[in-house]
Short mmCIF file of N, CA and C in Angstrom, two decimals:
data_model
loop_
_atom_site.label_atom_id
_atom_site.label_comp_id
_atom_site.label_asym_id
_atom_site.label_seq_id
_atom_site.Cartn_x
_atom_site.Cartn_y
_atom_site.Cartn_z
N MET A 1 0.44 -15.22 -10.09
CA MET A 1 1.10 -14.74 -8.90
C MET A 1 0.32 -15.26 -7.68
N ASP A 2 1.03 -15.86 -6.76
CA ASP A 2 0.41 -16.42 -5.56
C ASP A 2 0.22 -15.31 -4.53
N LYS A 3 -1.01 -14.85 -4.38
CA LYS A 3 -1.31 -13.75 -3.46
C LYS A 3 -0.89 -14.06 -2.02
N SER A 4 -1.00 -15.31 -1.64
CA SER A 4 -0.72 -15.67 -0.25
C SER A 4 0.77 -15.56 0.10
N LYS A 5 1.62 -15.48 -0.91
CA LYS A 5 3.06 -15.39 -0.66
C LYS A 5 3.59 -13.95 -0.70
N LEU A 6 2.73 -13.01 -1.05
CA LEU A 6 3.15 -11.61 -1.11
C LEU A 6 3.25 -11.03 0.30
N LYS A 7 4.32 -10.28 0.53
CA LYS A 7 4.50 -9.63 1.83
C LYS A 7 3.90 -8.23 1.77
N ILE A 8 2.99 -7.99 2.70
CA ILE A 8 2.27 -6.72 2.75
C ILE A 8 2.58 -6.01 4.06
N LEU A 9 2.82 -4.71 3.96
CA LEU A 9 2.99 -3.85 5.12
C LEU A 9 1.86 -2.82 5.09
N ALA A 10 1.15 -2.68 6.20
CA ALA A 10 0.06 -1.71 6.28
C ALA A 10 0.33 -0.71 7.39
N GLY A 11 0.22 0.56 7.06
CA GLY A 11 0.40 1.63 8.04
C GLY A 11 -0.86 2.43 8.22
N ASP A 12 -1.38 2.44 9.44
CA ASP A 12 -2.59 3.21 9.77
C ASP A 12 -2.58 3.42 11.28
N ASP A 13 -2.94 4.60 11.72
CA ASP A 13 -2.93 4.87 13.16
C ASP A 13 -4.22 4.45 13.86
N HIS A 14 -5.18 3.92 13.12
CA HIS A 14 -6.43 3.44 13.71
C HIS A 14 -6.40 1.92 13.77
N LEU A 15 -6.30 1.39 14.97
CA LEU A 15 -6.21 -0.06 15.17
C LEU A 15 -7.40 -0.79 14.56
N LEU A 16 -8.59 -0.25 14.71
CA LEU A 16 -9.78 -0.89 14.15
C LEU A 16 -9.68 -0.98 12.63
N SER A 17 -9.19 0.07 11.99
CA SER A 17 -9.01 0.05 10.53
C SER A 17 -8.01 -1.03 10.12
N LEU A 18 -6.93 -1.16 10.88
CA LEU A 18 -5.93 -2.20 10.57
C LEU A 18 -6.52 -3.60 10.74
N ARG A 19 -7.32 -3.79 11.78
CA ARG A 19 -7.95 -5.10 11.98
C ARG A 19 -8.90 -5.44 10.84
N LEU A 20 -9.71 -4.46 10.44
CA LEU A 20 -10.64 -4.67 9.34
C LEU A 20 -9.88 -4.96 8.04
N LEU A 21 -8.86 -4.18 7.76
CA LEU A 21 -8.05 -4.38 6.55
C LEU A 21 -7.42 -5.76 6.55
N THR A 22 -6.89 -6.18 7.68
CA THR A 22 -6.27 -7.51 7.79
C THR A 22 -7.29 -8.59 7.45
N ARG A 23 -8.47 -8.49 8.02
CA ARG A 23 -9.52 -9.49 7.76
C ARG A 23 -9.92 -9.48 6.29
N GLN A 24 -10.09 -8.30 5.72
CA GLN A 24 -10.48 -8.20 4.31
C GLN A 24 -9.42 -8.81 3.40
N LEU A 25 -8.16 -8.54 3.68
CA LEU A 25 -7.08 -9.10 2.87
C LEU A 25 -7.06 -10.62 2.97
N GLU A 26 -7.27 -11.14 4.17
CA GLU A 26 -7.30 -12.60 4.34
C GLU A 26 -8.45 -13.21 3.54
N LEU A 27 -9.61 -12.56 3.54
CA LEU A 27 -10.74 -13.05 2.76
C LEU A 27 -10.46 -13.05 1.26
N LEU A 28 -9.55 -12.17 0.83
CA LEU A 28 -9.16 -12.10 -0.59
C LEU A 28 -8.03 -13.06 -0.93
N GLY A 29 -7.54 -13.81 0.06
CA GLY A 29 -6.50 -14.79 -0.20
C GLY A 29 -5.08 -14.33 0.07
N PHE A 30 -4.93 -13.15 0.65
CA PHE A 30 -3.61 -12.63 1.00
C PHE A 30 -3.24 -13.09 2.40
N SER A 31 -1.95 -13.16 2.67
CA SER A 31 -1.49 -13.39 4.03
C SER A 31 -1.74 -12.13 4.85
N PRO A 32 -1.88 -12.27 6.16
CA PRO A 32 -2.09 -11.07 6.98
C PRO A 32 -0.91 -10.11 6.82
N PRO A 33 -1.20 -8.82 6.72
CA PRO A 33 -0.11 -7.85 6.60
C PRO A 33 0.60 -7.64 7.93
N GLN A 34 1.84 -7.21 7.85
CA GLN A 34 2.49 -6.67 9.04
C GLN A 34 1.92 -5.27 9.21
N THR A 35 1.68 -4.85 10.42
CA THR A 35 1.03 -3.55 10.63
C THR A 35 1.87 -2.66 11.54
N VAL A 36 1.81 -1.37 11.23
CA VAL A 36 2.46 -0.34 12.04
C VAL A 36 1.51 0.85 12.13
N SER A 37 1.79 1.77 13.07
CA SER A 37 0.82 2.82 13.35
C SER A 37 1.22 4.23 12.92
N ASN A 38 2.38 4.38 12.29
CA ASN A 38 2.73 5.71 11.78
C ASN A 38 3.72 5.59 10.62
N GLY A 39 3.87 6.69 9.90
CA GLY A 39 4.71 6.68 8.71
C GLY A 39 6.17 6.41 8.98
N GLU A 40 6.67 6.88 10.10
CA GLU A 40 8.07 6.63 10.43
C GLU A 40 8.30 5.12 10.63
N GLU A 41 7.35 4.45 11.28
CA GLU A 41 7.45 3.00 11.46
C GLU A 41 7.39 2.27 10.12
N VAL A 42 6.58 2.78 9.20
CA VAL A 42 6.53 2.18 7.85
C VAL A 42 7.93 2.21 7.24
N GLN A 43 8.56 3.36 7.27
CA GLN A 43 9.88 3.49 6.66
C GLN A 43 10.93 2.63 7.36
N LYS A 44 10.88 2.56 8.68
CA LYS A 44 11.82 1.71 9.41
C LYS A 44 11.65 0.25 9.00
N ARG A 45 10.41 -0.20 8.91
CA ARG A 45 10.15 -1.59 8.55
C ARG A 45 10.60 -1.87 7.12
N LEU A 46 10.38 -0.92 6.22
CA LEU A 46 10.83 -1.09 4.83
C LEU A 46 12.34 -1.19 4.73
N GLU A 47 13.05 -0.53 5.62
CA GLU A 47 14.51 -0.60 5.63
C GLU A 47 15.00 -1.94 6.19
N GLN A 48 14.18 -2.57 7.03
CA GLN A 48 14.58 -3.81 7.69
C GLN A 48 14.34 -5.05 6.84
N GLU A 49 13.29 -5.03 6.02
CA GLU A 49 12.96 -6.22 5.23
C GLU A 49 12.17 -5.82 3.99
N PRO A 50 12.23 -6.67 2.96
CA PRO A 50 11.52 -6.34 1.72
C PRO A 50 10.02 -6.64 1.81
N PHE A 51 9.24 -5.80 1.16
CA PHE A 51 7.79 -6.00 1.05
C PHE A 51 7.41 -5.87 -0.42
N ASP A 52 6.34 -6.55 -0.79
CA ASP A 52 5.82 -6.46 -2.15
C ASP A 52 4.82 -5.32 -2.28
N ILE A 53 4.00 -5.15 -1.24
CA ILE A 53 2.92 -4.16 -1.25
C ILE A 53 2.94 -3.38 0.06
N VAL A 54 2.77 -2.06 -0.06
CA VAL A 54 2.64 -1.21 1.12
C VAL A 54 1.30 -0.49 1.01
N ILE A 55 0.51 -0.62 2.07
CA ILE A 55 -0.78 0.06 2.14
C ILE A 55 -0.64 1.18 3.17
N LEU A 56 -0.86 2.41 2.72
CA LEU A 56 -0.62 3.59 3.55
C LEU A 56 -1.88 4.40 3.78
N ASP A 57 -2.16 4.72 5.03
CA ASP A 57 -3.18 5.72 5.31
C ASP A 57 -2.53 7.08 5.07
N TRP A 58 -3.26 7.97 4.44
CA TRP A 58 -2.71 9.29 4.14
C TRP A 58 -2.40 10.05 5.43
N VAL A 59 -3.35 10.05 6.38
CA VAL A 59 -3.20 10.82 7.61
C VAL A 59 -2.75 9.90 8.74
N MET A 60 -1.48 10.06 9.12
CA MET A 60 -0.90 9.30 10.23
C MET A 60 -0.01 10.24 11.02
N PRO A 61 0.20 9.93 12.30
CA PRO A 61 1.11 10.77 13.10
C PRO A 61 2.57 10.54 12.73
N VAL A 62 3.41 11.42 13.19
CA VAL A 62 4.86 11.41 13.02
C VAL A 62 5.23 11.73 11.58
N LYS A 63 4.75 10.93 10.63
CA LYS A 63 5.00 11.17 9.21
C LYS A 63 3.79 10.64 8.44
N ASN A 64 3.17 11.49 7.62
CA ASN A 64 1.96 11.04 6.93
C ASN A 64 2.28 10.14 5.74
N GLY A 65 1.26 9.46 5.27
CA GLY A 65 1.43 8.51 4.18
C GLY A 65 1.93 9.12 2.89
N MET A 66 1.52 10.34 2.59
CA MET A 66 1.97 10.99 1.35
C MET A 66 3.47 11.26 1.42
N THR A 67 3.96 11.70 2.55
CA THR A 67 5.40 11.94 2.70
C THR A 67 6.17 10.63 2.55
N VAL A 68 5.68 9.58 3.18
CA VAL A 68 6.32 8.27 3.07
C VAL A 68 6.35 7.82 1.61
N LEU A 69 5.23 7.95 0.93
CA LEU A 69 5.14 7.56 -0.48
C LEU A 69 6.17 8.31 -1.32
N LYS A 70 6.22 9.62 -1.18
CA LYS A 70 7.16 10.43 -1.97
C LYS A 70 8.61 10.05 -1.67
N GLU A 71 8.92 9.87 -0.40
CA GLU A 71 10.29 9.54 -0.03
C GLU A 71 10.69 8.15 -0.54
N CYS A 72 9.76 7.22 -0.49
CA CYS A 72 10.06 5.87 -1.00
C CYS A 72 10.22 5.87 -2.51
N ARG A 73 9.34 6.57 -3.20
CA ARG A 73 9.41 6.60 -4.66
C ARG A 73 10.67 7.31 -5.15
N ALA A 74 11.29 8.12 -4.31
CA ALA A 74 12.53 8.80 -4.69
C ALA A 74 13.74 7.88 -4.58
N GLN A 75 13.54 6.67 -4.04
CA GLN A 75 14.64 5.73 -3.87
C GLN A 75 14.46 4.53 -4.80
N ALA A 76 15.47 4.25 -5.58
CA ALA A 76 15.40 3.17 -6.57
C ALA A 76 15.11 1.81 -5.95
N LYS A 77 15.56 1.60 -4.72
CA LYS A 77 15.36 0.28 -4.10
C LYS A 77 13.89 -0.05 -3.85
N PHE A 78 13.02 0.95 -3.91
CA PHE A 78 11.59 0.71 -3.72
C PHE A 78 10.81 0.76 -5.04
N ALA A 79 11.52 0.77 -6.15
CA ALA A 79 10.85 0.87 -7.45
C ALA A 79 9.91 -0.30 -7.73
N GLY A 80 10.20 -1.46 -7.19
CA GLY A 80 9.37 -2.64 -7.44
C GLY A 80 8.32 -2.89 -6.38
N VAL A 81 8.15 -1.94 -5.47
CA VAL A 81 7.15 -2.08 -4.41
C VAL A 81 5.88 -1.36 -4.85
N ALA A 82 4.75 -2.02 -4.70
CA ALA A 82 3.46 -1.41 -5.03
C ALA A 82 2.91 -0.68 -3.81
N PHE A 83 2.31 0.47 -4.05
CA PHE A 83 1.74 1.28 -2.97
C PHE A 83 0.26 1.52 -3.21
N LEU A 84 -0.55 1.22 -2.19
CA LEU A 84 -1.98 1.53 -2.19
C LEU A 84 -2.19 2.59 -1.12
N MET A 85 -2.70 3.75 -1.53
CA MET A 85 -2.95 4.85 -0.59
C MET A 85 -4.41 4.78 -0.15
N LEU A 86 -4.62 4.92 1.16
CA LEU A 86 -5.96 4.97 1.73
C LEU A 86 -6.20 6.34 2.32
N SER A 87 -7.44 6.83 2.18
CA SER A 87 -7.80 8.09 2.79
C SER A 87 -9.31 8.18 2.91
N SER A 88 -9.77 8.93 3.88
CA SER A 88 -11.20 9.18 3.99
C SER A 88 -11.62 10.30 3.05
N GLU A 89 -10.66 10.93 2.41
CA GLU A 89 -10.93 12.02 1.47
C GLU A 89 -11.19 11.48 0.07
N ALA A 90 -12.31 11.88 -0.51
CA ALA A 90 -12.69 11.40 -1.83
C ALA A 90 -12.51 12.46 -2.92
N HIS A 91 -11.85 13.55 -2.58
CA HIS A 91 -11.67 14.63 -3.56
C HIS A 91 -10.77 14.19 -4.71
N ALA A 92 -11.20 14.49 -5.92
CA ALA A 92 -10.46 14.06 -7.12
C ALA A 92 -9.03 14.57 -7.10
N HIS A 93 -8.81 15.79 -6.63
CA HIS A 93 -7.44 16.33 -6.63
C HIS A 93 -6.52 15.56 -5.68
N MET A 94 -7.08 15.01 -4.61
CA MET A 94 -6.25 14.23 -3.68
C MET A 94 -5.91 12.87 -4.27
N VAL A 95 -6.89 12.28 -4.94
CA VAL A 95 -6.62 11.01 -5.63
C VAL A 95 -5.51 11.21 -6.64
N GLN A 96 -5.64 12.27 -7.44
CA GLN A 96 -4.64 12.55 -8.47
C GLN A 96 -3.28 12.85 -7.86
N GLN A 97 -3.26 13.56 -6.75
CA GLN A 97 -2.00 13.88 -6.07
C GLN A 97 -1.29 12.60 -5.64
N ALA A 98 -2.05 11.65 -5.10
CA ALA A 98 -1.45 10.38 -4.66
C ALA A 98 -0.93 9.59 -5.85
N LEU A 99 -1.70 9.53 -6.92
CA LEU A 99 -1.27 8.80 -8.11
C LEU A 99 -0.04 9.46 -8.73
N ASP A 100 -0.03 10.78 -8.78
CA ASP A 100 1.13 11.51 -9.32
C ASP A 100 2.38 11.28 -8.47
N ALA A 101 2.20 11.07 -7.18
CA ALA A 101 3.34 10.85 -6.28
C ALA A 101 3.86 9.42 -6.35
N GLY A 102 3.13 8.55 -7.05
CA GLY A 102 3.62 7.19 -7.22
C GLY A 102 2.76 6.09 -6.65
N ALA A 103 1.59 6.43 -6.11
CA ALA A 103 0.69 5.37 -5.64
C ALA A 103 0.18 4.59 -6.85
N ASN A 104 0.06 3.29 -6.69
CA ASN A 104 -0.46 2.46 -7.78
C ASN A 104 -1.98 2.42 -7.77
N ALA A 105 -2.56 2.71 -6.61
CA ALA A 105 -4.02 2.75 -6.48
C ALA A 105 -4.36 3.59 -5.25
N TYR A 106 -5.62 4.02 -5.20
CA TYR A 106 -6.12 4.87 -4.13
C TYR A 106 -7.49 4.35 -3.74
N ALA A 107 -7.71 4.14 -2.46
CA ALA A 107 -9.02 3.67 -1.99
C ALA A 107 -9.53 4.60 -0.90
N ILE A 108 -10.83 4.79 -0.90
CA ILE A 108 -11.47 5.68 0.06
C ILE A 108 -11.94 4.88 1.27
N LYS A 109 -11.56 5.35 2.45
CA LYS A 109 -11.95 4.70 3.70
C LYS A 109 -13.33 5.18 4.14
N PRO A 110 -14.11 4.34 4.75
CA PRO A 110 -13.84 2.92 4.98
C PRO A 110 -13.96 2.14 3.68
N VAL A 111 -13.03 1.22 3.47
CA VAL A 111 -12.97 0.46 2.23
C VAL A 111 -13.83 -0.79 2.37
N ASN A 112 -14.80 -0.95 1.46
CA ASN A 112 -15.58 -2.18 1.50
C ASN A 112 -14.83 -3.28 0.76
N GLN A 113 -15.29 -4.50 0.93
CA GLN A 113 -14.59 -5.67 0.38
C GLN A 113 -14.44 -5.59 -1.14
N ALA A 114 -15.50 -5.22 -1.83
CA ALA A 114 -15.45 -5.16 -3.30
C ALA A 114 -14.46 -4.10 -3.77
N ALA A 115 -14.46 -2.95 -3.12
CA ALA A 115 -13.53 -1.88 -3.51
C ALA A 115 -12.09 -2.29 -3.24
N LEU A 116 -11.85 -2.94 -2.11
CA LEU A 116 -10.49 -3.39 -1.80
C LEU A 116 -10.03 -4.43 -2.81
N GLU A 117 -10.92 -5.34 -3.17
CA GLU A 117 -10.56 -6.35 -4.16
C GLU A 117 -10.19 -5.69 -5.49
N GLU A 118 -10.97 -4.71 -5.90
CA GLU A 118 -10.70 -3.99 -7.15
C GLU A 118 -9.33 -3.30 -7.10
N LYS A 119 -9.05 -2.61 -6.01
CA LYS A 119 -7.78 -1.90 -5.88
C LYS A 119 -6.60 -2.86 -5.77
N MET A 120 -6.78 -3.97 -5.07
CA MET A 120 -5.70 -4.95 -4.96
C MET A 120 -5.44 -5.62 -6.31
N ASN A 121 -6.47 -5.77 -7.13
CA ASN A 121 -6.26 -6.31 -8.48
C ASN A 121 -5.43 -5.35 -9.32
N VAL A 122 -5.65 -4.05 -9.15
CA VAL A 122 -4.83 -3.04 -9.84
C VAL A 122 -3.37 -3.18 -9.39
N VAL A 123 -3.18 -3.31 -8.08
CA VAL A 123 -1.85 -3.45 -7.51
C VAL A 123 -1.18 -4.72 -8.02
N LEU A 124 -1.92 -5.83 -8.05
CA LEU A 124 -1.36 -7.10 -8.54
C LEU A 124 -0.95 -7.01 -10.01
N ALA A 125 -1.77 -6.36 -10.81
CA ALA A 125 -1.44 -6.20 -12.23
C ALA A 125 -0.16 -5.38 -12.39
N TRP A 126 -0.03 -4.33 -11.59
CA TRP A 126 1.18 -3.51 -11.65
C TRP A 126 2.40 -4.32 -11.23
N LEU A 127 2.26 -5.10 -10.15
CA LEU A 127 3.38 -5.94 -9.68
C LEU A 127 3.80 -6.94 -10.74
N ALA A 128 2.83 -7.58 -11.38
CA ALA A 128 3.14 -8.57 -12.42
C ALA A 128 3.90 -7.91 -13.56
N GLU A 129 3.47 -6.74 -13.97
CA GLU A 129 4.13 -6.02 -15.06
C GLU A 129 5.53 -5.58 -14.65
N ALA A 130 5.67 -5.08 -13.43
CA ALA A 130 6.98 -4.64 -12.95
C ALA A 130 7.96 -5.80 -12.89
N ARG A 131 7.49 -6.95 -12.46
CA ARG A 131 8.37 -8.12 -12.37
C ARG A 131 8.71 -8.67 -13.75
N LYS A 132 7.78 -8.58 -14.66
CA LYS A 132 8.05 -9.01 -16.03
C LYS A 132 9.13 -8.12 -16.64
N ASN A 133 9.04 -6.83 -16.41
CA ASN A 133 10.03 -5.89 -16.94
C ASN A 133 11.41 -6.12 -16.34
N VAL A 134 11.47 -6.49 -15.07
CA VAL A 134 12.76 -6.78 -14.42
C VAL A 134 13.38 -8.02 -15.04
N ARG A 135 12.57 -9.05 -15.29
CA ARG A 135 13.09 -10.28 -15.89
C ARG A 135 13.61 -10.04 -17.30
N GLN A 136 12.97 -9.12 -18.03
CA GLN A 136 13.38 -8.85 -19.41
C GLN A 136 14.61 -7.96 -19.48
N ALA A 137 14.88 -7.23 -18.42
CA ALA A 137 16.02 -6.28 -18.43
C ALA A 137 17.35 -6.99 -18.35
#
């Protein structure tokens, strides 16, 4: 899978976090993500164009990342989209809550390069499997 061709949408209300994430993704060989600053904007952008990966901060204004994740996972049209949840919270129950809601991976902010690479590899493996299953169906 060509990482540079994957479309990524990142939602975070902290501009500095989005800039850092963009740089880290570029260093990993991904194209720069499209960025928005709240959950409502994430959903609007998802309705306007397809994305392969959505990176969500849990705590955002207007609509938080967990709400966006749950609402997207409830719609079949987003079944093939991978979601990476970001949060400054490292509590095991929050990680499990995000995974149970449909996140493919969870990373703790601030995310260092090695941790982001590990989580993006999980996301890539899920995407490859999801696409293989679609081709076989």
